[in-house]
Amino acid sequence: MSAAARSGVLASVGAFSAPKRVLMGPGPSDVHPRVLAAMAQNTIGHLDPEFVRLMDEIKLLLRATFRTENDLTFAISAPGSIGMETSVINLVEPGDTIIICVNGVFGGRMVSMAERAGAKVVKVATPWGRAVDLEGVEAALKANPGTRVVAFVQAETSTGALSDAKALSALAHQYGALSLCDAVTSLAGVPLEVDAWGIDAVYSATQKCLSAPPGLSPVSYSSRAVERVKARKTPVVSWFQDLALVMSYWGSGGNSTARRTYHHTAPVNALFGLHESLLILHEEGLEASWARHARVHKQLADGLEALGFRYVVPEGERLPQLNSVWIPEGIDDAAGRGRLLNEFGVEIGGGLGDFAGKVWRIGLMGQSCSEQHVERVLNALAAISGRSRVATATLETV
Ligand SMILES: *Cc1c(COP(=O)(O)O)cnc(C)c1O
């Protein structure tokens, strides 16, 4: 591009105006206006006493959300993938054995991270669309004595399958390993009991069922996990993600009198947003949020089946907040999703990996999990697939 052409293009750039969308894909989900308003407040210093107080409240709210008393509970200043990587690279050292359950894209991502960290990775593969196979995990634990960590994805967003985090964590402990749970999509959408289930390391993200904008990764580590990090013989190769260093910034204790040392500049306004989204969650109640996801999912599943859509995941292993259906014969993936977005303002997700072009993923996460959202997406799907909707009781009452 010539200099003149470039300045012409630059001159045509104006303020960005986000279109109105209804977010019903695999994340981000719709953000509550209260969260947006909280983020639009004036920025304050990240060591301001008021900001330190906000960080302490976020830790309290996150502990209540994860259902844990873990001291080391905070939000990493980065998206969910960094929560995943931080957990993996702190818990394993080169040569350590880690068992990773792979039943979709995100388990596969964990494998790449653990391999880069020099771990000996034992994969337990389960077909896509199914919950992790517990017998396979037990066989791998028996075959690999001394395994340090068993890692799994509770809610596999690429397929819509829910795995048994409680049983997987118990298996890990039975064989002397730590448990590492991906709760990116599960947190606030389905039951997760970090302490009661003995989960040692857990990470999530803000843009799924917490319904805040993307960019933060809430995490929590048990005292067993912290001991493991402290006992490392080799330093974590990433400076930014070394938990031993981040701990002194977020403070490991529960009160603001603990001294904070500068580590990095926290994304101040993003944390205003997370604080507000957690408040909204706890005003509703965590269990009420789980129940709402289950109830609204049932409404969507009934409507999808009435329209002739078939679920990828067998009943009993389905996530309420992520519904994968086979794309009906005769409908083009990209064109169909384009019509949903352009004509109805509704975003849904396409398939990833093996499911690309074959599967649509309809999210019901956080603020996007309501009766009105279901009606909107069902009407839009009926229109683009040329099917008519049978009026249901729920339709009439909306
Ligand atoms: C979205 C997602 C991630 C990655 O989170 P990012 O914020 O996109 O980095 C990891 N695991 C699961 C299960 C997810 O759904």
Coordinates of C-alpha atoms and ligand atoms in Angstrom, one line a residue:
M1 CA 0.0 0.0 0.0
S2 CA 1.4 3.5 -0.9
A3 CA 1.7 6.1 1.8
A4 CA -1.1 8.1 0.3
A5 CA -3.4 5.2 0.1
R6 CA -2.6 4.3 3.7
S7 CA -3.4 7.8 5.0
G8 CA -6.6 7.7 3.0
V9 CA -7.6 4.4 4.7
L10 CA -6.6 5.8 8.1
A11 CA -8.7 8.9 7.6
S12 CA -11.7 6.8 7.0
V13 CA -11.4 5.0 10.4
G14 CA -14.0 6.2 12.9
A15 CA -15.1 5.2 16.4
F16 CA -16.1 1.5 16.5
S17 CA -19.7 0.8 17.2
A18 CA -20.5 -2.8 18.3
P19 CA -23.6 -4.2 16.6
K20 CA -26.4 -5.6 18.8
R21 CA -26.1 -9.4 19.0
V22 CA -27.7 -12.2 21.0
L23 CA -24.8 -14.4 22.0
M24 CA -25.8 -18.1 22.0
G25 CA -22.6 -19.7 21.0
P26 CA -19.8 -21.4 23.0
G27 CA -18.9 -18.0 24.6
P28 CA -18.7 -15.1 25.0
S29 CA -22.3 -14.9 26.4
D30 CA -24.5 -11.9 26.8
V31 CA -23.1 -9.4 29.4
H32 CA -25.5 -7.8 31.9
P33 CA -25.8 -4.0 31.6
R34 CA -24.8 -3.7 35.2
V35 CA -21.4 -5.4 34.3
L36 CA -20.9 -3.0 31.4
A37 CA -21.7 -0.1 33.6
A38 CA -19.3 -1.3 36.3
M39 CA -16.5 -1.5 33.7
A40 CA -17.2 2.0 32.4
Q41 CA -16.3 3.6 35.8
N42 CA -13.1 5.7 36.1
T43 CA -9.9 3.7 36.3
I44 CA -8.1 3.7 39.7
G45 CA -4.6 2.6 40.6
H46 CA -4.1 -1.1 41.0
L47 CA -2.5 -0.6 44.4
D48 CA -5.1 1.9 45.5
P49 CA -6.5 0.7 48.9
E50 CA -10.0 0.7 47.4
F51 CA -8.8 -1.6 44.6
V52 CA -7.1 -3.9 47.1
R53 CA -10.5 -4.1 48.9
L54 CA -12.1 -5.0 45.5
M55 CA -9.6 -7.8 45.0
D56 CA -10.3 -9.2 48.4
E57 CA -14.1 -9.2 47.7
I58 CA -13.5 -10.9 44.3
K59 CA -11.5 -13.6 46.2
L60 CA -14.4 -14.1 48.6
L61 CA -17.0 -14.2 45.8
L62 CA -14.9 -16.6 43.8
R63 CA -14.5 -19.0 46.8
A64 CA -18.3 -19.0 47.1
T65 CA -18.6 -19.7 43.4
F66 CA -16.0 -22.6 43.4
R67 CA -17.3 -23.8 46.8
T68 CA -13.9 -23.8 48.4
E69 CA -12.0 -22.4 51.3
N70 CA -8.8 -22.5 49.3
D71 CA -6.6 -19.5 50.2
L72 CA -5.1 -19.4 46.7
T73 CA -8.2 -18.4 44.8
F74 CA -8.1 -15.4 42.4
A75 CA -8.4 -14.3 38.8
I76 CA -5.5 -14.6 36.4
S77 CA -5.2 -11.5 34.1
A78 CA -5.7 -13.5 30.9
P79 CA -8.2 -15.7 29.2
G80 CA -9.2 -19.3 30.1
S81 CA -6.4 -20.8 28.1
I82 CA -3.8 -19.1 30.4
G83 CA -5.7 -20.5 33.4
M84 CA -5.2 -23.9 31.8
E85 CA -1.6 -23.4 31.0
T86 CA -0.7 -21.9 34.4
S87 CA -2.3 -24.9 36.1
V88 CA -0.5 -27.4 33.9
I89 CA 3.0 -25.9 33.9
N90 CA 3.0 -25.2 37.7
L91 CA 1.9 -28.7 38.6
V92 CA 4.2 -30.7 36.4
E93 CA 8.0 -30.7 36.1
P94 CA 10.0 -32.1 33.1
G95 CA 9.7 -35.9 33.3
D96 CA 6.6 -36.0 35.5
T97 CA 3.7 -38.2 34.3
I98 CA 0.4 -36.6 33.8
I99 CA -2.8 -38.4 32.7
I100 CA -5.0 -36.2 30.5
C101 CA -8.5 -37.2 29.5
V102 CA -9.2 -36.2 25.9
N103 CA -12.8 -36.2 24.7
G104 CA -12.7 -33.0 22.6
V105 CA -10.7 -29.9 21.7
F106 CA -9.8 -28.7 25.1
G107 CA -8.4 -31.9 26.5
G108 CA -6.2 -31.9 23.4
R109 CA -5.1 -28.4 24.1
M110 CA -4.0 -29.5 27.6
V111 CA -2.0 -32.3 26.0
S112 CA 0.0 -29.8 23.9
M113 CA 0.7 -27.6 26.9
A114 CA 1.9 -30.5 29.1
E115 CA 4.1 -31.8 26.3
R116 CA 5.7 -28.4 25.9
A117 CA 6.3 -28.4 29.7
G118 CA 8.3 -31.6 29.2
A119 CA 5.9 -33.9 31.0
K120 CA 5.3 -37.5 30.1
V121 CA 1.8 -37.4 28.9
V122 CA -0.5 -40.4 29.0
K123 CA -3.7 -39.7 27.0
V124 CA -7.0 -41.4 27.9
A125 CA -9.1 -40.8 24.8
T126 CA -12.9 -41.1 24.8
P127 CA -14.9 -40.6 21.6
W128 CA -16.0 -37.1 20.9
G129 CA -19.5 -36.4 22.3
R130 CA -19.2 -38.7 25.2
A131 CA -18.3 -38.2 28.9
V132 CA -14.7 -39.2 30.0
D133 CA -14.4 -43.0 30.4
L134 CA -13.7 -43.7 34.1
E135 CA -12.5 -47.2 33.5
G136 CA -10.0 -46.0 31.0
V137 CA -8.6 -43.5 33.5
E138 CA -8.3 -46.2 36.2
A139 CA -6.5 -48.5 33.8
A140 CA -4.1 -45.7 33.0
L141 CA -3.5 -45.0 36.7
K142 CA -2.7 -48.7 37.3
A143 CA -0.4 -48.8 34.3
N144 CA 1.5 -45.6 35.3
P145 CA 2.4 -45.7 39.0
G146 CA 3.7 -42.4 40.3
T147 CA 1.4 -40.4 38.1
R148 CA 1.4 -36.8 39.5
V149 CA -1.7 -35.3 38.0
V150 CA -5.0 -36.4 36.4
A151 CA -6.4 -33.7 34.2
F152 CA -9.9 -33.5 32.7
V153 CA -12.4 -31.1 31.3
Q154 CA -15.7 -31.1 33.2
A155 CA -17.7 -29.4 30.5
E156 CA -16.2 -30.1 27.0
T157 CA -17.4 -27.1 25.1
S158 CA -16.4 -28.5 21.8
T159 CA -18.9 -31.4 22.1
G160 CA -21.4 -30.5 24.8
A161 CA -20.4 -33.5 27.1
L162 CA -20.4 -33.4 30.9
S163 CA -17.9 -35.6 32.7
D164 CA -18.0 -36.8 36.3
A165 CA -15.5 -34.4 38.0
K166 CA -16.2 -35.9 41.4
A167 CA -15.4 -39.5 40.4
L168 CA -12.4 -38.4 38.4
S169 CA -11.0 -36.4 41.3
A170 CA -11.6 -39.4 43.6
L171 CA -9.8 -41.7 41.3
A172 CA -6.8 -39.4 41.1
H173 CA -6.5 -39.3 44.9
Q174 CA -7.0 -43.1 45.2
Y175 CA -3.7 -43.4 43.2
G176 CA -1.9 -40.6 44.9
A177 CA -2.2 -38.0 42.1
L178 CA -3.5 -34.5 42.2
S179 CA -6.7 -33.6 40.2
L180 CA -6.8 -30.8 37.7
C181 CA -10.2 -29.7 36.5
D182 CA -11.1 -27.4 33.5
A183 CA -14.2 -25.6 34.7
V184 CA -14.2 -22.9 32.0
T185 CA -17.8 -23.7 30.8
S186 CA -19.0 -25.6 33.9
L187 CA -18.6 -22.9 36.6
A188 CA -22.0 -21.5 37.5
G189 CA -23.8 -23.6 34.9
V190 CA -23.7 -27.1 36.5
P191 CA -22.8 -28.2 40.0
L192 CA -19.1 -28.0 40.9
E193 CA -17.9 -28.6 44.5
V194 CA -14.2 -28.0 44.6
D195 CA -13.7 -28.8 48.3
A196 CA -16.3 -31.6 48.6
W197 CA -15.0 -33.3 45.5
G198 CA -11.3 -32.7 46.5
I199 CA -10.3 -30.9 43.3
D200 CA -6.7 -29.7 43.6
A201 CA -6.5 -27.3 40.8
V202 CA -9.4 -25.6 38.9
Y203 CA -9.6 -22.9 36.3
S204 CA -12.4 -21.1 34.6
A205 CA -13.0 -18.0 32.4
T206 CA -15.3 -15.0 32.6
Q207 CA -17.1 -15.2 29.3
K208 CA -19.0 -18.4 29.7
C209 CA -21.6 -18.9 32.5
L210 CA -20.2 -16.0 34.5
S211 CA -21.3 -13.7 31.7
A212 CA -18.6 -11.1 32.0
P213 CA -16.5 -10.1 28.9
P214 CA -13.6 -12.4 28.1
G215 CA -10.1 -11.8 29.4
L216 CA -9.9 -13.1 33.0
S217 CA -9.4 -16.6 34.3
P218 CA -10.6 -17.4 37.8
V219 CA -8.5 -20.1 39.4
S220 CA -8.3 -22.0 42.7
Y221 CA -5.6 -24.3 44.1
S222 CA -5.7 -26.6 47.2
S223 CA -3.0 -26.6 49.8
R224 CA -1.8 -29.9 48.3
A225 CA -1.4 -28.2 44.9
V226 CA 0.4 -25.2 46.6
E227 CA 2.8 -27.7 48.4
R228 CA 3.5 -29.3 45.0
V229 CA 4.4 -25.9 43.5
K230 CA 6.6 -25.0 46.5
A231 CA 8.4 -28.4 46.3
R232 CA 9.4 -27.9 42.6
K233 CA 13.0 -28.6 41.8
T234 CA 12.9 -26.6 38.6
P235 CA 11.5 -23.1 38.2
V236 CA 8.4 -22.6 36.1
V237 CA 9.7 -21.5 32.7
S238 CA 7.1 -18.7 32.4
W239 CA 7.8 -15.7 34.7
F240 CA 4.3 -14.3 34.3
Q241 CA 2.6 -17.6 35.1
D242 CA 4.8 -18.7 38.0
L243 CA 2.2 -19.1 40.8
A244 CA 4.8 -18.5 43.5
L245 CA 5.3 -15.0 42.2
V246 CA 1.6 -14.2 41.4
M247 CA 0.6 -15.3 44.9
S248 CA 2.4 -12.4 46.5
Y249 CA 0.4 -9.9 44.3
W250 CA -3.1 -11.3 45.0
G251 CA -2.1 -12.0 48.6
S252 CA -2.6 -15.5 49.9
G253 CA -4.5 -14.5 53.0
G254 CA -8.1 -13.4 53.1
N255 CA -7.7 -9.8 54.2
S256 CA -6.4 -6.6 52.7
T257 CA -3.8 -6.0 55.4
A258 CA -1.6 -8.6 53.7
R259 CA 1.1 -6.7 51.9
R260 CA 0.9 -6.7 48.1
T261 CA 4.0 -6.8 46.0
Y262 CA 3.9 -5.5 42.5
H263 CA 3.8 -8.3 39.9
H264 CA 2.0 -6.9 36.9
T265 CA -0.7 -4.2 36.5
A266 CA -4.1 -5.9 37.0
P267 CA -6.7 -5.1 34.3
V268 CA -8.5 -2.7 36.7
N269 CA -11.8 -2.2 34.8
A270 CA -12.1 -5.8 33.8
L271 CA -12.0 -6.7 37.5
F272 CA -14.8 -4.1 38.2
G273 CA -16.8 -6.2 35.7
L274 CA -16.0 -9.5 37.2
H275 CA -16.9 -8.2 40.7
E276 CA -20.3 -7.1 39.4
S277 CA -21.0 -10.3 37.5
L278 CA -20.2 -12.4 40.6
L279 CA -22.5 -10.2 42.7
I280 CA -25.3 -10.8 40.2
L281 CA -24.6 -14.5 40.3
H282 CA -24.8 -14.6 44.1
E283 CA -27.9 -12.4 44.2
E284 CA -29.6 -15.1 42.2
G285 CA -27.9 -17.8 44.2
L286 CA -25.4 -20.4 42.8
E287 CA -27.8 -23.3 43.1
A288 CA -30.6 -21.2 41.5
S289 CA -28.3 -20.6 38.6
W290 CA -27.6 -24.3 38.2
A291 CA -31.4 -25.0 38.3
R292 CA -32.1 -22.2 35.7
H293 CA -29.5 -23.7 33.3
A294 CA -31.1 -27.2 33.7
R295 CA -34.7 -25.9 33.3
V296 CA -34.0 -23.7 30.2
H297 CA -31.9 -26.5 28.6
K298 CA -34.9 -28.8 28.8
Q299 CA -37.0 -26.2 27.1
L300 CA -34.4 -25.8 24.3
A301 CA -34.0 -29.6 23.9
D302 CA -37.7 -30.1 23.6
G303 CA -37.9 -27.4 21.0
L304 CA -34.9 -28.6 19.0
E305 CA -36.2 -32.1 18.9
A306 CA -39.7 -30.9 17.8
L307 CA -37.9 -29.1 14.9
G308 CA -36.2 -32.4 14.0
F309 CA -32.7 -31.6 15.3
R310 CA -30.8 -34.5 16.8
Y311 CA -28.4 -34.1 19.7
V312 CA -24.8 -35.2 19.4
V313 CA -24.4 -36.2 23.1
P314 CA -26.6 -39.0 24.6
E315 CA -29.1 -37.9 27.2
G316 CA -27.6 -38.1 30.7
E317 CA -24.2 -36.9 29.5
R318 CA -25.4 -33.5 28.1
L319 CA -24.4 -30.1 29.3
P320 CA -27.3 -27.8 29.8
Q321 CA -25.3 -24.8 28.8
L322 CA -23.8 -26.1 25.5
N323 CA -26.1 -28.0 23.1
S324 CA -24.5 -29.7 20.1
V325 CA -26.8 -30.8 17.3
W326 CA -26.1 -32.3 13.9
I327 CA -26.6 -29.8 11.1
P328 CA -29.7 -31.0 9.2
E329 CA -29.2 -32.5 5.7
G330 CA -29.4 -29.8 3.0
I331 CA -28.4 -26.9 5.2
D332 CA -25.0 -25.3 4.7
D333 CA -23.0 -24.6 7.9
A334 CA -21.6 -21.2 7.2
A335 CA -24.6 -19.9 5.2
G336 CA -27.0 -21.1 7.9
R337 CA -25.1 -19.4 10.7
G338 CA -24.7 -16.3 8.5
R339 CA -28.4 -16.0 8.2
L340 CA -28.9 -16.5 11.9
L341 CA -26.5 -13.6 12.6
N342 CA -27.6 -11.2 9.8
E343 CA -31.3 -11.8 9.8
F344 CA -32.0 -12.6 13.4
G345 CA -29.0 -11.1 15.3
V346 CA -28.3 -14.5 16.9
E347 CA -24.8 -15.9 17.1
I348 CA -24.4 -19.7 17.5
G349 CA -21.2 -21.7 17.2
G350 CA -20.0 -24.0 14.5
G351 CA -18.2 -27.3 15.1
L352 CA -14.5 -27.5 16.0
G353 CA -12.0 -30.1 14.9
D354 CA -13.6 -33.4 13.9
F355 CA -17.0 -31.7 14.2
A356 CA -16.3 -28.8 11.8
G357 CA -19.1 -28.4 9.2
K358 CA -21.1 -31.2 10.9
V359 CA -22.3 -29.7 14.2
W360 CA -23.9 -26.5 15.5
R361 CA -23.3 -25.5 19.1
I362 CA -26.0 -23.6 20.9
G363 CA -25.0 -22.0 24.1
L364 CA -27.2 -21.2 27.1
M365 CA -24.6 -19.6 29.3
G366 CA -25.2 -17.1 32.1
Q367 CA -27.3 -14.2 30.9
S368 CA -27.9 -16.0 27.6
C369 CA -29.7 -18.7 29.5
S370 CA -33.4 -17.5 29.5
E371 CA -36.7 -18.6 28.1
Q372 CA -36.6 -15.6 25.8
H373 CA -33.3 -16.6 24.4
V374 CA -34.7 -20.1 23.7
E375 CA -37.7 -18.8 21.9
R376 CA -35.6 -16.5 19.8
V377 CA -33.1 -19.1 18.7
L378 CA -35.9 -21.7 18.0
N379 CA -37.9 -19.3 15.9
A380 CA -34.7 -18.3 14.0
L381 CA -33.7 -22.0 13.4
A382 CA -37.2 -22.8 12.2
A383 CA -37.1 -19.9 9.7
I384 CA -33.7 -20.8 8.2
S385 CA -34.4 -24.5 8.1
G386 CA -37.8 -24.1 6.5
R387 CA -39.6 -26.0 9.3
S388 CA -42.6 -24.7 11.2
R389 CA -42.8 -24.7 14.9
V390 CA -45.5 -26.5 16.8
A391 CA -46.9 -24.0 19.3
T392 CA -46.0 -25.2 22.7
A393 CA -47.3 -24.0 26.1
T394 CA -44.0 -22.2 26.7
L395 CA -44.4 -20.4 23.3
E396 CA -47.8 -19.1 24.2
T397 CA -46.8 -17.9 27.6
V398 CA -43.8 -15.9 26.4
Ligands
LIG1 C1 -13.5 -21.5 26.2 C2 -12.7 -22.7 26.8 C3 -11.4 -22.6 27.1 C4 -10.5 -21.5 26.7 O1 -10.8 -20.3 27.2 P1 -10.3 -19.0 26.5 O2 -10.9 -17.9 27.4 O3 -10.9 -19.0 25.1 O4 -8.9 -19.0 26.4 C5 -10.8 -23.7 27.8 N1 -11.5 -24.8 28.1 C6 -12.9 -24.9 27.8 C7 -13.6 -26.1 28.2 C8 -13.5 -23.8 27.1 O5 -14.8 -23.9 26.9

